Coordinates of C-alpha atoms in Angstrom, one line a residue:
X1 CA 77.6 67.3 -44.8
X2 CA 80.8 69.2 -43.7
X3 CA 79.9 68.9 -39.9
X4 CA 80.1 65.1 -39.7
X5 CA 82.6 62.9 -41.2
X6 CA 80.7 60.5 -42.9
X7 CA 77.2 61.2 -44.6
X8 CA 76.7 57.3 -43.6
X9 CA 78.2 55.1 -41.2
X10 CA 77.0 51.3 -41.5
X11 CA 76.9 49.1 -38.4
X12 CA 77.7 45.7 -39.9
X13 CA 79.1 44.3 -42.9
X14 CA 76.9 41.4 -43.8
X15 CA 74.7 41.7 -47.3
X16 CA 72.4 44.0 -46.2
X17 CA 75.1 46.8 -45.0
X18 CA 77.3 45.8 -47.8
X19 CA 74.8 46.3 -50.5
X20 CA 73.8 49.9 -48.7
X21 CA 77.7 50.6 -48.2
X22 CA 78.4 50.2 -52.0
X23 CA 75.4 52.0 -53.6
X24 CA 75.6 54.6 -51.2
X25 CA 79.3 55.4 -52.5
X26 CA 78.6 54.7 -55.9
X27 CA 75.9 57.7 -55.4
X28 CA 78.9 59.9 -54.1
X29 CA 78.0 59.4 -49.6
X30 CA 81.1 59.0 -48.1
X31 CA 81.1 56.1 -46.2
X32 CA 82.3 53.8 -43.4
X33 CA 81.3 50.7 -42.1
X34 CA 82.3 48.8 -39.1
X35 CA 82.2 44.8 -38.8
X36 CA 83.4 43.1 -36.0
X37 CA 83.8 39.5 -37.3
X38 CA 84.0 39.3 -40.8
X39 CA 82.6 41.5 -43.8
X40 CA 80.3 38.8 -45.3
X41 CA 77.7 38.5 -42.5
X42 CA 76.1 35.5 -41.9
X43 CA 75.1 34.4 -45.1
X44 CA 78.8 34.6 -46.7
X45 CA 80.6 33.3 -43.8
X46 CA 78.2 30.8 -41.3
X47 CA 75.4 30.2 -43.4
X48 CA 73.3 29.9 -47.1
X49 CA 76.9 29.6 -48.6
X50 CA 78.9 27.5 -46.7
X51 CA 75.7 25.5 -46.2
X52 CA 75.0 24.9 -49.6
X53 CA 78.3 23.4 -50.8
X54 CA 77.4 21.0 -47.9
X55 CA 74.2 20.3 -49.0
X56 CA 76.2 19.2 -52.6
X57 CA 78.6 17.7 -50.9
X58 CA 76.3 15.3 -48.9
X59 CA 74.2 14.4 -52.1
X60 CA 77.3 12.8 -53.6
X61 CA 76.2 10.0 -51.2
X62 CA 72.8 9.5 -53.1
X63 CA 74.5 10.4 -56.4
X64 CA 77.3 7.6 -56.0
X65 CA 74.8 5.1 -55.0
X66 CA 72.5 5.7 -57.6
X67 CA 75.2 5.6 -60.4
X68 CA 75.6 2.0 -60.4
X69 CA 71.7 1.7 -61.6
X70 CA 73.0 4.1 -64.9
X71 CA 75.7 1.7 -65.2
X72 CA 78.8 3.0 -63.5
X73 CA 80.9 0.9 -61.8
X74 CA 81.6 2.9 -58.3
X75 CA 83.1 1.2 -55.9
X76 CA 82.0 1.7 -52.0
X77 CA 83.8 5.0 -51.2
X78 CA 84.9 6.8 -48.0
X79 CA 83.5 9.8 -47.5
X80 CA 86.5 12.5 -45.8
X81 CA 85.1 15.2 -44.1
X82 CA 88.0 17.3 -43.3
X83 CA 88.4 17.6 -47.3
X84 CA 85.1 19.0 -47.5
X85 CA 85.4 21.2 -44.3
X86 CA 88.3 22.9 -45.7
X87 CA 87.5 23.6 -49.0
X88 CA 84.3 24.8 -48.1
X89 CA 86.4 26.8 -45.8
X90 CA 88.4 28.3 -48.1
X91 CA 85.7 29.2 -50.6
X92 CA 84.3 31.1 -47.7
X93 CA 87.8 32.7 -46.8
X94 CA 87.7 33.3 -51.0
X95 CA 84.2 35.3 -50.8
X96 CA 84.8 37.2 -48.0
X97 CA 87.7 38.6 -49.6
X98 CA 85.7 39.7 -52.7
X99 CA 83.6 41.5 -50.4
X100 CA 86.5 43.4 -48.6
X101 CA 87.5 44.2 -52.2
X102 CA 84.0 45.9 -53.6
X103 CA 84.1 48.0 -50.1
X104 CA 87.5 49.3 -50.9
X105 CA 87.0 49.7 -54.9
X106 CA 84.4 52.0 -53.5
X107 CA 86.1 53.9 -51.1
X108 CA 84.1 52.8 -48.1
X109 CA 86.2 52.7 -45.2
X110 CA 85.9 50.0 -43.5
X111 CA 87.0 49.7 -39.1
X112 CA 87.4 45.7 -38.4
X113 CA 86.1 46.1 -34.7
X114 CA 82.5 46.7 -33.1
X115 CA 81.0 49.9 -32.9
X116 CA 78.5 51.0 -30.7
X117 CA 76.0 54.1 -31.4
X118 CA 76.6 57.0 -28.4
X119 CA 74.1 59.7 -30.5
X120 CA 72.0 60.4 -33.2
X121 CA 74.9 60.9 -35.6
X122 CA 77.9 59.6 -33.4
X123 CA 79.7 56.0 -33.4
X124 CA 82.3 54.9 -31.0
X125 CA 85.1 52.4 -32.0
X126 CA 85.8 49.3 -30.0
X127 CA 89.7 51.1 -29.7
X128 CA 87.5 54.1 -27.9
X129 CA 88.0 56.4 -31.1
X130 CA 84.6 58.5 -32.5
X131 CA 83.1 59.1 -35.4
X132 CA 80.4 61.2 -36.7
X133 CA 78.2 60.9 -39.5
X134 CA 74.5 62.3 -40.6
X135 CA 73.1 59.1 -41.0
X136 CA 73.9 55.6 -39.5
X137 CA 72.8 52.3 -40.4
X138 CA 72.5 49.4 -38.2
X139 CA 72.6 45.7 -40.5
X140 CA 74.0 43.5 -38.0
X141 CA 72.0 40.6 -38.1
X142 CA 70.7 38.0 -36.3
X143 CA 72.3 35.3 -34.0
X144 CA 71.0 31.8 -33.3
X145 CA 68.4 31.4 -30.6
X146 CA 69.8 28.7 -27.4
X147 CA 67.2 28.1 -25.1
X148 CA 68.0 28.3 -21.3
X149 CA 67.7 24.6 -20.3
X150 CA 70.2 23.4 -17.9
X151 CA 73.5 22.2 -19.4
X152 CA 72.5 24.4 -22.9
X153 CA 76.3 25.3 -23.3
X154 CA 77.2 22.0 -24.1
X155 CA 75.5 22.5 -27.6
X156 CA 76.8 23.8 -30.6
X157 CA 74.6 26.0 -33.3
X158 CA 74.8 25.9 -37.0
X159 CA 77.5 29.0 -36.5
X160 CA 79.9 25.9 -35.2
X161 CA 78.5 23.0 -37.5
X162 CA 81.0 24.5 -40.5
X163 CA 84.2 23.8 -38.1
X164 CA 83.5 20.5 -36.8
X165 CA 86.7 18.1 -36.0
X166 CA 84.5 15.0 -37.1
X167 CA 81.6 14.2 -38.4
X168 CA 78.9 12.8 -35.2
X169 CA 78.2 9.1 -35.3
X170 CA 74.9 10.5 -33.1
X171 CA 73.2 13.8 -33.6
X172 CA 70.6 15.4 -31.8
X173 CA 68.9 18.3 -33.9
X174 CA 66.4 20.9 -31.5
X175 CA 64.1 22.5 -33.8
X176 CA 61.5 22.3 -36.7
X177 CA 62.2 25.4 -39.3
X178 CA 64.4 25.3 -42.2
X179 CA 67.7 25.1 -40.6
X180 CA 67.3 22.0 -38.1
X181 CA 65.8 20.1 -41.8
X182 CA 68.8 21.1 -43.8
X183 CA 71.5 19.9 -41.3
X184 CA 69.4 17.0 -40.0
X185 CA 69.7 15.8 -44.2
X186 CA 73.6 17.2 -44.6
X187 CA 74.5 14.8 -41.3
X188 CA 71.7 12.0 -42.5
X189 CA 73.5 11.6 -45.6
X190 CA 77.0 11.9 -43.9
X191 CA 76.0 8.9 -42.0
X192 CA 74.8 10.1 -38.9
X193 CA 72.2 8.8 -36.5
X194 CA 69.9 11.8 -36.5
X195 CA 67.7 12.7 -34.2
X196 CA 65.4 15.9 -34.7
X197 CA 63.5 16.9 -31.9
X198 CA 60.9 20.2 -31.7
X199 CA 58.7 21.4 -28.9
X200 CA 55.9 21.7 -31.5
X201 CA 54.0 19.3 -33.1
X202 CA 55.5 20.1 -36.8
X203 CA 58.1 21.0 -38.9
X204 CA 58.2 24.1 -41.4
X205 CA 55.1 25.3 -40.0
X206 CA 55.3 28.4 -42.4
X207 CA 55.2 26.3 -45.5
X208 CA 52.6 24.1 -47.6
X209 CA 51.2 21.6 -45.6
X210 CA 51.1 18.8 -48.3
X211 CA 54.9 19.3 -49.0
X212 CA 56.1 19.7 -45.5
X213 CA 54.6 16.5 -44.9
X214 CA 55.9 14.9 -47.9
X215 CA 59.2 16.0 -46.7
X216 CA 58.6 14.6 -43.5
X217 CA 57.1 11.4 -44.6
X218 CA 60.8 10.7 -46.8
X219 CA 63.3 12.1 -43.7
X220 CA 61.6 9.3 -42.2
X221 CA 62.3 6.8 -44.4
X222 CA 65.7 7.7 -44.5
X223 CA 66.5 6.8 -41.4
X224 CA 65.8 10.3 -39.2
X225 CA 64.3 10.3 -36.5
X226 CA 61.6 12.9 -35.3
X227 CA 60.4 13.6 -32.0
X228 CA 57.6 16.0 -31.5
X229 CA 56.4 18.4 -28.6
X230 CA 59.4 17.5 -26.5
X231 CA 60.5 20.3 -24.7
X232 CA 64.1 20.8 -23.4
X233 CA 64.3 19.8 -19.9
X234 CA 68.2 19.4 -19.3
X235 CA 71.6 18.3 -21.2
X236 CA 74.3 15.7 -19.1
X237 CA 77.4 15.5 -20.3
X238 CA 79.5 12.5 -19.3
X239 CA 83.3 11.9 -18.5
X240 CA 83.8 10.4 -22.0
X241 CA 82.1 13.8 -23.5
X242 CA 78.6 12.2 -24.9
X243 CA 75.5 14.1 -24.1
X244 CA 72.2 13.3 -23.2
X245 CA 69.4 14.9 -23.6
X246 CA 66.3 14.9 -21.5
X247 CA 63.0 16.6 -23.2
X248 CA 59.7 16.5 -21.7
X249 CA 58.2 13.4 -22.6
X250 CA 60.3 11.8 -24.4
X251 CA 63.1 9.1 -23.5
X252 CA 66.3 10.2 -22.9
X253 CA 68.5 10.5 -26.4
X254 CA 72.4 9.4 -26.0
X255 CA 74.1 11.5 -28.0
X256 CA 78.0 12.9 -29.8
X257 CA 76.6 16.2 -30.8
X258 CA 73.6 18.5 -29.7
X259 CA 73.0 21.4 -32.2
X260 CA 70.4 24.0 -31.4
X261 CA 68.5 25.3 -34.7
X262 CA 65.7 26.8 -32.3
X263 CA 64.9 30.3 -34.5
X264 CA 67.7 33.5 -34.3
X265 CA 66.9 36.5 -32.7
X266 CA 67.9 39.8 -34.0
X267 CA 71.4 41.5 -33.0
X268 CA 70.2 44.7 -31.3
X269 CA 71.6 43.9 -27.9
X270 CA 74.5 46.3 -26.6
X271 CA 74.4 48.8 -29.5
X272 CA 73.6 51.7 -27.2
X273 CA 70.0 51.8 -29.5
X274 CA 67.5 51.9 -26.5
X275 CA 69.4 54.8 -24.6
X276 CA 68.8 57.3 -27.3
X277 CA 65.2 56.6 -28.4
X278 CA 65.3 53.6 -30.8
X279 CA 62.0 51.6 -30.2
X280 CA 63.0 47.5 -30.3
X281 CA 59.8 44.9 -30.0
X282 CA 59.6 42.0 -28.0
X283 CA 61.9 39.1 -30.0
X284 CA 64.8 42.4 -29.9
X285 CA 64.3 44.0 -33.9
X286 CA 64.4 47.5 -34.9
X287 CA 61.3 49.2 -35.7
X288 CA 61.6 50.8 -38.9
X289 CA 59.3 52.4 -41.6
X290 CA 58.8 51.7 -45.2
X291 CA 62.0 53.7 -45.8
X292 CA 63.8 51.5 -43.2
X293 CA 64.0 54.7 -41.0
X294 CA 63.9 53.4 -36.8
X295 CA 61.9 56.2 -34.4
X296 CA 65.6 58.1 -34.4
X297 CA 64.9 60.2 -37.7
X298 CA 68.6 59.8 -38.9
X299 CA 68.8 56.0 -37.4
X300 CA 67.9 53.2 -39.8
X301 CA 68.0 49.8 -40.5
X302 CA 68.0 47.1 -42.9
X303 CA 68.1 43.1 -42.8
X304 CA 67.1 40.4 -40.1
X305 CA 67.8 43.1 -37.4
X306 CA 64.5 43.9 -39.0
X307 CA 62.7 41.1 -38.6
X308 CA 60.7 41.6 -41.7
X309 CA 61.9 38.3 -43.7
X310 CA 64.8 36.7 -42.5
X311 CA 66.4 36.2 -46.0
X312 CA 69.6 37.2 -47.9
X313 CA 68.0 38.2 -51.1
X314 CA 65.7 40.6 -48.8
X315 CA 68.2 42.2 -46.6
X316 CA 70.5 43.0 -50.0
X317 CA 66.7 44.8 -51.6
X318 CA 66.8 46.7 -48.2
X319 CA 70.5 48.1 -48.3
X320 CA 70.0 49.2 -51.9
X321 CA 66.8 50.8 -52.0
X322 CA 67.8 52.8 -48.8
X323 CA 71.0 54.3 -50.2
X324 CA 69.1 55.2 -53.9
X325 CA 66.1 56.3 -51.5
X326 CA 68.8 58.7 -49.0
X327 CA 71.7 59.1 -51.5
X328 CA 70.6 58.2 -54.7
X329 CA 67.3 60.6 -55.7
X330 CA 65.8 57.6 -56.5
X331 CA 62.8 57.2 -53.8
X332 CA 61.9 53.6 -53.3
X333 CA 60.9 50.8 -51.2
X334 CA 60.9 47.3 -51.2
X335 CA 58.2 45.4 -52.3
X336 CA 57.5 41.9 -49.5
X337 CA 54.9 40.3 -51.4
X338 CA 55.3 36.9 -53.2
X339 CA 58.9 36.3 -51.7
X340 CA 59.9 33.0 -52.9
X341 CA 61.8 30.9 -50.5
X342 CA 63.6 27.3 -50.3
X343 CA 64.7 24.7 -47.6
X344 CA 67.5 22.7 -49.1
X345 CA 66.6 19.8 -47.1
X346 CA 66.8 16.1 -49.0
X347 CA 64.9 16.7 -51.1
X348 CA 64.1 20.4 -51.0
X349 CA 61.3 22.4 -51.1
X350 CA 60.9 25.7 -52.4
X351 CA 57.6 27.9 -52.5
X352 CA 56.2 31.4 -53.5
X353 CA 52.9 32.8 -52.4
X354 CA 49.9 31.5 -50.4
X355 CA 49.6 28.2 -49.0
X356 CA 46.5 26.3 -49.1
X357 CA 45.3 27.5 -45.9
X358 CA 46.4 30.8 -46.4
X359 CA 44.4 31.4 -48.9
X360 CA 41.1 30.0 -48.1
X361 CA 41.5 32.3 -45.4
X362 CA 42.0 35.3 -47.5
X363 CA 39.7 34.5 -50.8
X364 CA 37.5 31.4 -49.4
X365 CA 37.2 29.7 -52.1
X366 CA 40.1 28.1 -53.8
X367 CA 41.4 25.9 -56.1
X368 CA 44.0 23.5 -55.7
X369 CA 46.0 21.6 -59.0
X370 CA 48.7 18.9 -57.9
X371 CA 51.5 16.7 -59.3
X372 CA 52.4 13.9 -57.7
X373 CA 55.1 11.8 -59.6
X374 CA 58.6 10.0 -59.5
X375 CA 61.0 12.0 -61.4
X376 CA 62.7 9.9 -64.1
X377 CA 66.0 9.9 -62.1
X378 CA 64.6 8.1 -59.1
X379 CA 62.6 5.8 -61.1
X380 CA 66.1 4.1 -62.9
X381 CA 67.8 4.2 -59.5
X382 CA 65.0 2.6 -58.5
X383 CA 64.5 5.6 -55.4
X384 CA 61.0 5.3 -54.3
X385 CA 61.1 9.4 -53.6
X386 CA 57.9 11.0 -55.4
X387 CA 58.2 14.8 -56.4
X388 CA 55.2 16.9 -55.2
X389 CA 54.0 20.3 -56.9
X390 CA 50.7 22.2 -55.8
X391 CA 49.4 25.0 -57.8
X392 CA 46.5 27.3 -55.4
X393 CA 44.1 29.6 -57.2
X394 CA 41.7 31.7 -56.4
X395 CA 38.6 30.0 -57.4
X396 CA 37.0 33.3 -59.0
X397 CA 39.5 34.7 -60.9
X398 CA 42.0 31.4 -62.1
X399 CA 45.2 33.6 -60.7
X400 CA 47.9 31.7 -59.4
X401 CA 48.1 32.6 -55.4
X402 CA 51.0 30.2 -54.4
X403 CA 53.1 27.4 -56.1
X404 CA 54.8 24.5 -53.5
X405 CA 57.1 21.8 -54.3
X406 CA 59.3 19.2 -53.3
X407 CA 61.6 17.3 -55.4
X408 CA 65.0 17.7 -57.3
X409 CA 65.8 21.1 -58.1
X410 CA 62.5 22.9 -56.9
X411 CA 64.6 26.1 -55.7
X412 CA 66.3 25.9 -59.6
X413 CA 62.6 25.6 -61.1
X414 CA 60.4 28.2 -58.8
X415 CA 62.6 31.0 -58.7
X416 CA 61.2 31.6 -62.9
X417 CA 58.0 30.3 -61.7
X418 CA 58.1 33.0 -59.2
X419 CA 57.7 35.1 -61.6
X420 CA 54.8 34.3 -63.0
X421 CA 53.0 34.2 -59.3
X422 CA 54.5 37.8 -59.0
X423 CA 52.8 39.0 -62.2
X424 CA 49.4 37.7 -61.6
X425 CA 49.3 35.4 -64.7
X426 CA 46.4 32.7 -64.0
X427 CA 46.4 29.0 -64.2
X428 CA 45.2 28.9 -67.8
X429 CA 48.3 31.0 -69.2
X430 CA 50.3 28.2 -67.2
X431 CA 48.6 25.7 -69.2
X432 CA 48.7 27.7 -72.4
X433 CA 52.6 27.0 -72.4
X434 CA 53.8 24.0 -74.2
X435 CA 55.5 21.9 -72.0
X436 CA 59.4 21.7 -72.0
X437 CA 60.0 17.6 -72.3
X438 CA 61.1 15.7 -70.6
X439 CA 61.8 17.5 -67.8
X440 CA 60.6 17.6 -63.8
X441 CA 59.6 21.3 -64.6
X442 CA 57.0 20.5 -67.4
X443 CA 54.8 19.5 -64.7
X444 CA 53.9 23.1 -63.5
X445 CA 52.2 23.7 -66.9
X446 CA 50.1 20.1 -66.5
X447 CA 48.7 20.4 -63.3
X448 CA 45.3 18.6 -62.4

């Protein structure tokens, strides 16, 4: 320990590096971390957090339409979005803080500059200074994917959606995953003409079929606009500083605003990685082991750098079962099956397990119980917006093998159900709970 200066040095202060940072202090490493944007990553600062108190902020415009059905007198209101772009701002500006502040109350030093690796247990500082330490960490991320189409710089990316002067009277949206959905609803209901376009032929391709189309079948109705298997030919911009955009295909779409929601790539680039040994695949992620340890033995890695699951919750189980694995006597590794995930779209989805197709692949035979209902909410607004929940089995054995839903709340409501799927319980020991009424959630334990 005495020949280095740190026993850990993490490369990147988002969850993931935080969460490793901490726990490996708490354990008794000394520690430093470097970050050259801002400790948070991108969930804290560009993304699930600031994106969420959008997503609340644009279903105000639902929420004040449909209060007038339960009786309120709201008049038409204007909707500022400056106010909301500064306070969600601010709360970001508020978090990251809290984050700087658990690094220091642990005595993790923390350099506010990049940091590149130069050997198996040396760092070097943006400002040219060294450091040494026996084991080093990369958890820098990923960064949104642009593709290479002529005139691609005249696009934004969901990093620059946050500090928008004004809100687009035209949008176009590139993509199909759960990023393009979520700000294609956020602008929808901030009255913007959307326009979501994806070189495939569907959205949320890793998710349910029956809910992903439900989803699609109500962003429809809304008023967005989907174009399918258009591929990105070029982007004009004109004197006045509209955009169009050509895609294979497909007419030409006049536009204010072209954001690119096209995947992210992992942040391995320019880290000096390759040079000393460090195997990266194809798409640019660290190969690690089950202990997050990369082909340099005292190299290792946690988080969407990863590429193992792209999600917040994930990278945070990766940063704190690698310092109680290295630092803590505490060998352990993350378990990846029956992640739950959400897409905080209008309305959102949110899923654990199989799909349908998934697992009639893996068991063959399967059974499939459904829900399909207005929730009470809709049905005095008078919203024509059904709910959908799908229950998949395994046909031999009753046990639950995925849950999918769409509707008010479904992240709220599957992240217990979750549990359940994680444990193995079985269809009947859903039904053997009396159902909690009235409520949207009561459905899960009435399936057909």
């Amino acid at each position: 320990m005495a020949d280095h200066d740190y026993d850990l040095f993490v490369i990147g202060g988002g969850s993931g590096g935080v969460r490793a940072a901490r726990i490996s202090a708490a354990h008794g490493a000394k520690v430093a971390m470097a970050e050259e944007y801002r400790v948070g990553g991108t969930c804290v600062i560009r993304g699930c957090v600031p994106k969420k108190l959008l997503i609340y902020g644009a279903h105000f415009a639902e929420d004040l339409k449909d209060a007038k059905r339960f009786g309120w007198q709201v008049p038409d209101c204007d909707f500022d979005w400056p106010t909301l772009r500064d306070n969600v701002l601010a709360d970001v500006d508020r978090l990251e803080g809290l984050y700087q502040n658990t690094l220091d109350s642990h005595g993790v030093e923390t350099f506010h500059q990049r940091a590149v690796v130069t050997g198996p247990n040396e760092i070097e500082l943006a400002d040219g200074t060294r450091k040494t330490a026996r084991i080093i960490l990369i958890a820098t991320g990923a960064r949104p994917a642009v593709p290479s189409c002529p005139g691609h710089e005249h696009g934004i990316t969901s990093n620059e959606a946050f500090h928008l002067d004004s809100v687009p009277k035209r949008i176009v949206i590139a993509g199909g995953g759960y990023i393009a959905n979520e700000f294609a609803g956020i602008f929808n209901e901030f009255g913007s003409k959307v326009t979501l376009i994806n070189r495939g032929g569907t959205i949320l391709r890793s998710y349910d079929e029956s809910v992903r189309d439900r989803l699609l079948q109500i962003s429809v109705k809304k008023g967005i606009d989907f174009r399918f298997n258009a591929i990105f030919e070029k982007v004009e911009k004109r004197d006045d500083g509209t955009l169009v955009v050509h895609a294979k295909g497909q007419d030409p779409i006049e536009a204010d605003c072209l954001m690119f929601a096209t995947g992210r790539r992992p942040n391995s680039e320019g880290l000096g990685l390759e040079a000393l040994g460090v195997e990266i695949d194809e798409l640019g992620a660290i190969k690690v082991d089950e202990d997050s340890r990369s082909t340099v033995p005292s190299i290792f890695a946690v988080g969407d750098v990863t590429n193992r699951i792209q999600l917040t919750p994930v990278a945070i189980r990766e940063g704190h079962a690698f310092a109680d694995t290295q630092f803590g006597d505490n060998p352990r590794r993350v378990d990846y099956h029956c992640v739950p995930s959400a897409v905080f779209s209008h309305p959102p989805i949110a899923a654990v397990g199989l799909t349908e197709s998934e697992a009639k692949a893996q068991y063959g035979t399967v059974k499939v119980y459904s829900s399909d209902f207005r929730p009470m909410k809709n049905v005095l607004a008078n919203r024509d917006e059904r709910a959908l929940y799908k229950m998949v089995c395994d046909a031999s054995t009753d046990r639950v093998l995925g849950l999918h839903m769409i509707g008010p709340d479904a992240p709220e409501i599957l992240q217990a159900a979750a549990v359940a799927v994680k444990a193995g319980l079985t269809k009947q020991q859903f039904d053997d709970v009396v159902a909690l009424h009235p409520t949207m959630a009561e459905e899960l334990v009435l399936l057909k």
